[in-house]
CSV table of C-alpha atoms in Angstrom, one decimal:
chain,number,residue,atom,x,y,z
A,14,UNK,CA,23.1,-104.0,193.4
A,15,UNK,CA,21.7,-101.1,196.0
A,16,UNK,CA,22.3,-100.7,199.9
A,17,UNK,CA,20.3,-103.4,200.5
A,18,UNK,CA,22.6,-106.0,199.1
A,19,UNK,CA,25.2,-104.5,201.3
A,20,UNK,CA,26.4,-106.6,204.2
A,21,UNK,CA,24.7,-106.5,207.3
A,22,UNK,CA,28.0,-105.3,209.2
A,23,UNK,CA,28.3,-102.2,207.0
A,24,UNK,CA,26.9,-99.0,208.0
A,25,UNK,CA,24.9,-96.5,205.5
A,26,UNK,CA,27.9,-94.0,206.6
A,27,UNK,CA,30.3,-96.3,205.6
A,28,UNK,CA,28.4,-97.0,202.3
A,29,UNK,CA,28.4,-93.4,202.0
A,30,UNK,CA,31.8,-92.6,202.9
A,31,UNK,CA,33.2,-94.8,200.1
A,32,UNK,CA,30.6,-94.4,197.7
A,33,UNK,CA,33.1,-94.3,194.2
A,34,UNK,CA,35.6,-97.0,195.6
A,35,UNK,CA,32.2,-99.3,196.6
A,36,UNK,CA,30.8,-98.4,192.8
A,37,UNK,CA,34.2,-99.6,190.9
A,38,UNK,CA,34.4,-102.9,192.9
A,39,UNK,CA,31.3,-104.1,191.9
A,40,UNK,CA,31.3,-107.2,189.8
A,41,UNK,CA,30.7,-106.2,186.3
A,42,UNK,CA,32.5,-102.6,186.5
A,43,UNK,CA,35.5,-103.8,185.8
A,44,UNK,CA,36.0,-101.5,182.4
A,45,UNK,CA,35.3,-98.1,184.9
A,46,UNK,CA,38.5,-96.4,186.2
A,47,UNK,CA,38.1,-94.3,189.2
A,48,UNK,CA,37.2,-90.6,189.0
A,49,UNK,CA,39.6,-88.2,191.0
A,50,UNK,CA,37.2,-87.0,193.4
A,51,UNK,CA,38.6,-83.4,192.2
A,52,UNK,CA,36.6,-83.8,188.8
A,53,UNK,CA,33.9,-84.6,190.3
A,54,UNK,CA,33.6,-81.7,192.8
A,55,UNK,CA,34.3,-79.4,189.9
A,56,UNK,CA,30.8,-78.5,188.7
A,57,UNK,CA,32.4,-77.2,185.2
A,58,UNK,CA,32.8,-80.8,184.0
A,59,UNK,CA,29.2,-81.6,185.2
A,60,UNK,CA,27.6,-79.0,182.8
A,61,UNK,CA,24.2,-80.1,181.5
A,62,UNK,CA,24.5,-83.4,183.2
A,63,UNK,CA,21.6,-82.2,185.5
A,64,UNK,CA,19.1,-82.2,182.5
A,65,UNK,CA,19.9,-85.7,181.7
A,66,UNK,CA,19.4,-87.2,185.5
A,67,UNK,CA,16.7,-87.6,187.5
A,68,UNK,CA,17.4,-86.7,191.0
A,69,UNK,CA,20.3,-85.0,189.9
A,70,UNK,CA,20.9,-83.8,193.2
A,71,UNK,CA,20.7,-86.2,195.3
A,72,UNK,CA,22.8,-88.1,193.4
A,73,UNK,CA,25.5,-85.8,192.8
A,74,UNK,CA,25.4,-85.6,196.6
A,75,UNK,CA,25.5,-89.7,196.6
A,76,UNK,CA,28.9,-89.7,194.9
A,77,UNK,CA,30.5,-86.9,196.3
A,78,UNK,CA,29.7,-88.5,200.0
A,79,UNK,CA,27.7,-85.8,200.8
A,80,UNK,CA,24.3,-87.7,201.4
A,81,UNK,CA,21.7,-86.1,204.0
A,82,UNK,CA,20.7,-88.2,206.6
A,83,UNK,CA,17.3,-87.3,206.0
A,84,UNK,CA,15.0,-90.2,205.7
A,85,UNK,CA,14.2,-91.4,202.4
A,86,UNK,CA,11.4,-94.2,201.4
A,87,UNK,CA,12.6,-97.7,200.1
A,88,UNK,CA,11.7,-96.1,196.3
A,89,UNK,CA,12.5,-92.7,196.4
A,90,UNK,CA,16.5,-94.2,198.0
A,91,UNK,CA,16.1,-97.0,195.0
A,92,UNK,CA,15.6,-94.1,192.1
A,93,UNK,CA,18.8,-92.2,193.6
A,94,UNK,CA,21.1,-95.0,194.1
A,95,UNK,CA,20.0,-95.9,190.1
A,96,UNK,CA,20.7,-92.1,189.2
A,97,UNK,CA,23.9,-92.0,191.3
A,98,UNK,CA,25.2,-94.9,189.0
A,99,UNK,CA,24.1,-93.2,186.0
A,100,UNK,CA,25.5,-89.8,186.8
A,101,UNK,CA,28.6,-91.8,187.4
A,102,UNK,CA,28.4,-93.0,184.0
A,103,UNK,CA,28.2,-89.9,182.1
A,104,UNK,CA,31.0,-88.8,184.1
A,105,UNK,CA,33.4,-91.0,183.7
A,106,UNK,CA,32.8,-90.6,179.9
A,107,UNK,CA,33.5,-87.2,180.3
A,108,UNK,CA,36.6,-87.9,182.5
A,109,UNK,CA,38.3,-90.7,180.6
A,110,UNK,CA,38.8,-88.0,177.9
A,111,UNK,CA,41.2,-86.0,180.1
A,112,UNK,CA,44.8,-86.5,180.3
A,113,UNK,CA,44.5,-88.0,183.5
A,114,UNK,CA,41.6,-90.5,182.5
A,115,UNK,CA,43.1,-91.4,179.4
A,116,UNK,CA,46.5,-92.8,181.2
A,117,UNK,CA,44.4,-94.4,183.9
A,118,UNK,CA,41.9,-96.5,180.8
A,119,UNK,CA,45.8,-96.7,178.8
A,120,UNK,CA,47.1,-98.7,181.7
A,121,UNK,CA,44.4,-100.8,182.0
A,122,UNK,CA,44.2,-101.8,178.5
A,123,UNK,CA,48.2,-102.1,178.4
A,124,UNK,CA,47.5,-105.0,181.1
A,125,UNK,CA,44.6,-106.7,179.3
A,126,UNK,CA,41.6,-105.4,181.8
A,127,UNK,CA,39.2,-105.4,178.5
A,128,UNK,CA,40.0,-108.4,177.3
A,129,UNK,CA,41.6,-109.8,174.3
A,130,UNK,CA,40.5,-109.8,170.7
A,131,UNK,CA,38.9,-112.9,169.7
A,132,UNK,CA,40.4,-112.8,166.3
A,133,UNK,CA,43.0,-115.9,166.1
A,134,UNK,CA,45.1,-113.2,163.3
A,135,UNK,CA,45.1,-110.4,166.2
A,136,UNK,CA,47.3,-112.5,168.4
A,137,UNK,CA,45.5,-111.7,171.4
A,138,UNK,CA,45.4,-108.3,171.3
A,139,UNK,CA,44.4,-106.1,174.4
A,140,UNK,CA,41.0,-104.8,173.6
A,141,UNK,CA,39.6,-101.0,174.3
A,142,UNK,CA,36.1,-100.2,175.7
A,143,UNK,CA,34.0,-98.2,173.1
A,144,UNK,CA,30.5,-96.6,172.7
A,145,UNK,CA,28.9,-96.4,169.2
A,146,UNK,CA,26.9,-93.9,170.3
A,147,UNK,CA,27.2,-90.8,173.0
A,148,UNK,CA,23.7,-90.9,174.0
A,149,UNK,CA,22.9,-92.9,176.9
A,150,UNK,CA,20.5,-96.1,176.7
A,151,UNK,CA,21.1,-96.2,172.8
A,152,UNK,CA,23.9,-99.0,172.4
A,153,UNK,CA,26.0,-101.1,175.4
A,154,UNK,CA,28.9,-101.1,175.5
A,155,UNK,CA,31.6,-102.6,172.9
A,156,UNK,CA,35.4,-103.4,172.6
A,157,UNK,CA,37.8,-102.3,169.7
A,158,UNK,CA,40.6,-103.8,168.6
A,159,UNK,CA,43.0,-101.5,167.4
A,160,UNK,CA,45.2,-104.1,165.6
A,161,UNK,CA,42.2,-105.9,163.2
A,162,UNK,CA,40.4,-101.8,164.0
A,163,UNK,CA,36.6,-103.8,164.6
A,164,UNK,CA,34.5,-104.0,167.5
A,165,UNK,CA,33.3,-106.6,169.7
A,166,UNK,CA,30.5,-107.9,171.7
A,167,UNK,CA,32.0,-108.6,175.9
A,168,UNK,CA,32.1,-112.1,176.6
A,169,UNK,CA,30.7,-111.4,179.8
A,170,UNK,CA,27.3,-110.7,180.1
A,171,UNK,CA,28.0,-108.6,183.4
A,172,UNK,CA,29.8,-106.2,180.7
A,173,UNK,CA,27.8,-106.5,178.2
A,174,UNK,CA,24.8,-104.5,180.2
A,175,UNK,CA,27.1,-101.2,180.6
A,176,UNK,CA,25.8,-98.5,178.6
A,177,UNK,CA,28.3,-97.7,175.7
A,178,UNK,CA,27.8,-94.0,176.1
A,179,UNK,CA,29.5,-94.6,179.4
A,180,UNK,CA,32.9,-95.1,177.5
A,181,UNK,CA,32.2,-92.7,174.4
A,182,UNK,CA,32.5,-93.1,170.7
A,183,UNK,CA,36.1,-91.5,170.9
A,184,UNK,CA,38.3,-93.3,173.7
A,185,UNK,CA,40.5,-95.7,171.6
A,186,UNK,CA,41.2,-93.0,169.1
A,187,UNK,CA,41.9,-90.3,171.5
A,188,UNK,CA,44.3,-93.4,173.6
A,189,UNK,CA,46.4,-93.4,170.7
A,190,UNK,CA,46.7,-90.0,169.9
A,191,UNK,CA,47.9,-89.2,173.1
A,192,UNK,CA,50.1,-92.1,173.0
A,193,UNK,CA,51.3,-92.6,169.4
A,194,UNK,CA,54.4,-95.0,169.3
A,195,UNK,CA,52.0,-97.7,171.5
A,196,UNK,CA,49.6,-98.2,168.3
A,197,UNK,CA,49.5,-101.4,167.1
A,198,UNK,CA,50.5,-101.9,163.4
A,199,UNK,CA,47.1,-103.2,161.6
A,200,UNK,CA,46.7,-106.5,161.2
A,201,UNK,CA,47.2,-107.7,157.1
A,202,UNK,CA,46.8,-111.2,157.8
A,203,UNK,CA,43.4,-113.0,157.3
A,204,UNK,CA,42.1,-116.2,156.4
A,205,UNK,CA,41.6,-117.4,153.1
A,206,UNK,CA,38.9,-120.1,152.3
A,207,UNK,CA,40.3,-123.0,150.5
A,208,UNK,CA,39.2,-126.3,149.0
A,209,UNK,CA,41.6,-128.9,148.4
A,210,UNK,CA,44.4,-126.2,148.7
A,211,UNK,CA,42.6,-123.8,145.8
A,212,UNK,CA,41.6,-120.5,146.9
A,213,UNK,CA,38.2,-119.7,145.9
A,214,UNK,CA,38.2,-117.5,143.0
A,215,UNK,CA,35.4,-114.8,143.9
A,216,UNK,CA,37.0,-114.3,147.5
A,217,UNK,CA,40.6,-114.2,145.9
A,218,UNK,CA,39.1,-111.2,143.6
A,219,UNK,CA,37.9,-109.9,146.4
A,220,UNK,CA,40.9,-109.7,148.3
A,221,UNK,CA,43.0,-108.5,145.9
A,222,UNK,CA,40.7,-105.5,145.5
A,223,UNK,CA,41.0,-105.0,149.3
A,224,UNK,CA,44.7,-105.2,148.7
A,225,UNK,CA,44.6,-102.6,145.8
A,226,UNK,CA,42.3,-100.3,148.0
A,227,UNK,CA,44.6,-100.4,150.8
A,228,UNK,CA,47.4,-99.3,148.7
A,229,UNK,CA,45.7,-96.7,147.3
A,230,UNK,CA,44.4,-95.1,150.8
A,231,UNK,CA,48.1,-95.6,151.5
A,232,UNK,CA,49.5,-93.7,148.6
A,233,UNK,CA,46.3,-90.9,149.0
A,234,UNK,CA,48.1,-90.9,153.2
A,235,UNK,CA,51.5,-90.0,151.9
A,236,UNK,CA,50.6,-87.7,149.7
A,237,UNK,CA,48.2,-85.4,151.6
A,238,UNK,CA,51.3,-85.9,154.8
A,239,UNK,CA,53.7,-84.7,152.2
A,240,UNK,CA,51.6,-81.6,150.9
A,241,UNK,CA,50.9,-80.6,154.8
A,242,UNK,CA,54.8,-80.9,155.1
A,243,UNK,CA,55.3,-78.5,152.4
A,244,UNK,CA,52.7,-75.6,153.4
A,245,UNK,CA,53.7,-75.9,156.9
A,246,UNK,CA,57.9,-75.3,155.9
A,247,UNK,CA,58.9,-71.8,156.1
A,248,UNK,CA,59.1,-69.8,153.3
């Protein structure tokens, strides 16, 4: 969507004047929080972004509602509305990993805005935006689930165009390290094939190694938390 697809009734100085708010009410942006204006302004978190944008500038000046009212052609206004999104993006991956991002993308997932996981054993579980990679037009975007810990495809196809390194490989680990007594207890249960109430034997074996493996990482946990415990304890 560009200017054009704007109502008739709005202005380009209205457009301009609401440039972020317009951005994160479009249909299929739902998974975007809204970046103070503050970080934005702030050309510290912005550092290298200009060798990654075309028409960095112009852009830049885009979001920040500072747009000249110098006439641009139809093409030249089409490539800086397109980099003005994309800048967007890489910021708001950059944001989202701040305290202040990070409780805004915590609430949303706390009310379901990502969805729920479609694994019946997850119980519906919110769902968390994630990239599996942090370079831009590599991978779109997924969702974890931090109960069954896998990722997901959208079920909308209006999410699943976002570029995943919009969202970074980091966010739902970083959520719950900033907020630790909200993280799900993993998910043990899981379906076991059957026929005529048997379980079949190669998947059995298979689970009880997973089983055995889990305990061990467990045991392998406790041990390395207990040996921190005791070189961090005064002497």
């Amino acid at each position: 969507m560009n200017m054009n697809e704007l109502s008739s009734t709005d202005s380009e100085s209205d457009y301009y004047k609401y440039w972020i708010d317009w951005f994160a009410g479009l249909e299929g942006n739902e998974y975007f929080c809204v970046v103070d204006e503050e970080y934005v302004t702030d050309r510290f978190n912005l550092t290298n972004l200009n060798t990654e944008v075309l028409h960095y500038q112009k852009a830049l000046e885009l979001i920040t509602d500072n747009m000249s009212t110098k006439p641009m052609t139809n093409e030249l206004r089409e490539q800086v509305e397109k980099s003005a999104m994309h800048l967007y993006g890489l910021i708001h991956a950059r944001y989202i990993m701040t305290a202040r991002g990070l409780s805004k993308m915590y609430e949303k997932y706390k009310h379901g805005e990502f969805g729920l996981c479609p694994r019946y054993h997850c119980s519906q579980h919110p769902l968390i935006p994630v990239g599996l990679s942090d370079v831009a037009f590599k991978e779109k975007v997924k969702l974890y689930c931090p109960r069954c810990e896998d990722v997901y495809c959208p079920k909308s196809r209006r999410h699943s165009r976002l570029d995943g390194a919009y969202f970074g490989t980091g966010l739902p680990h970083m959520i719950f390290l900033n907020y630790p007594a909200n993280r799900p207890a993993p998910s043990e249960q899981r379906y076991v094939p059957r026929i005529f109430g048997f379980k079949l034997h190669e998947v059995a074996v298979l689970h009880r190694w997973q089983d055995e493996q889990r305990e061990e990482q467990k045991k392998r946990l406790g041990i390395a938390s207990s040996s921190n415990s005791t070189q961090l304890s005064p002497a």
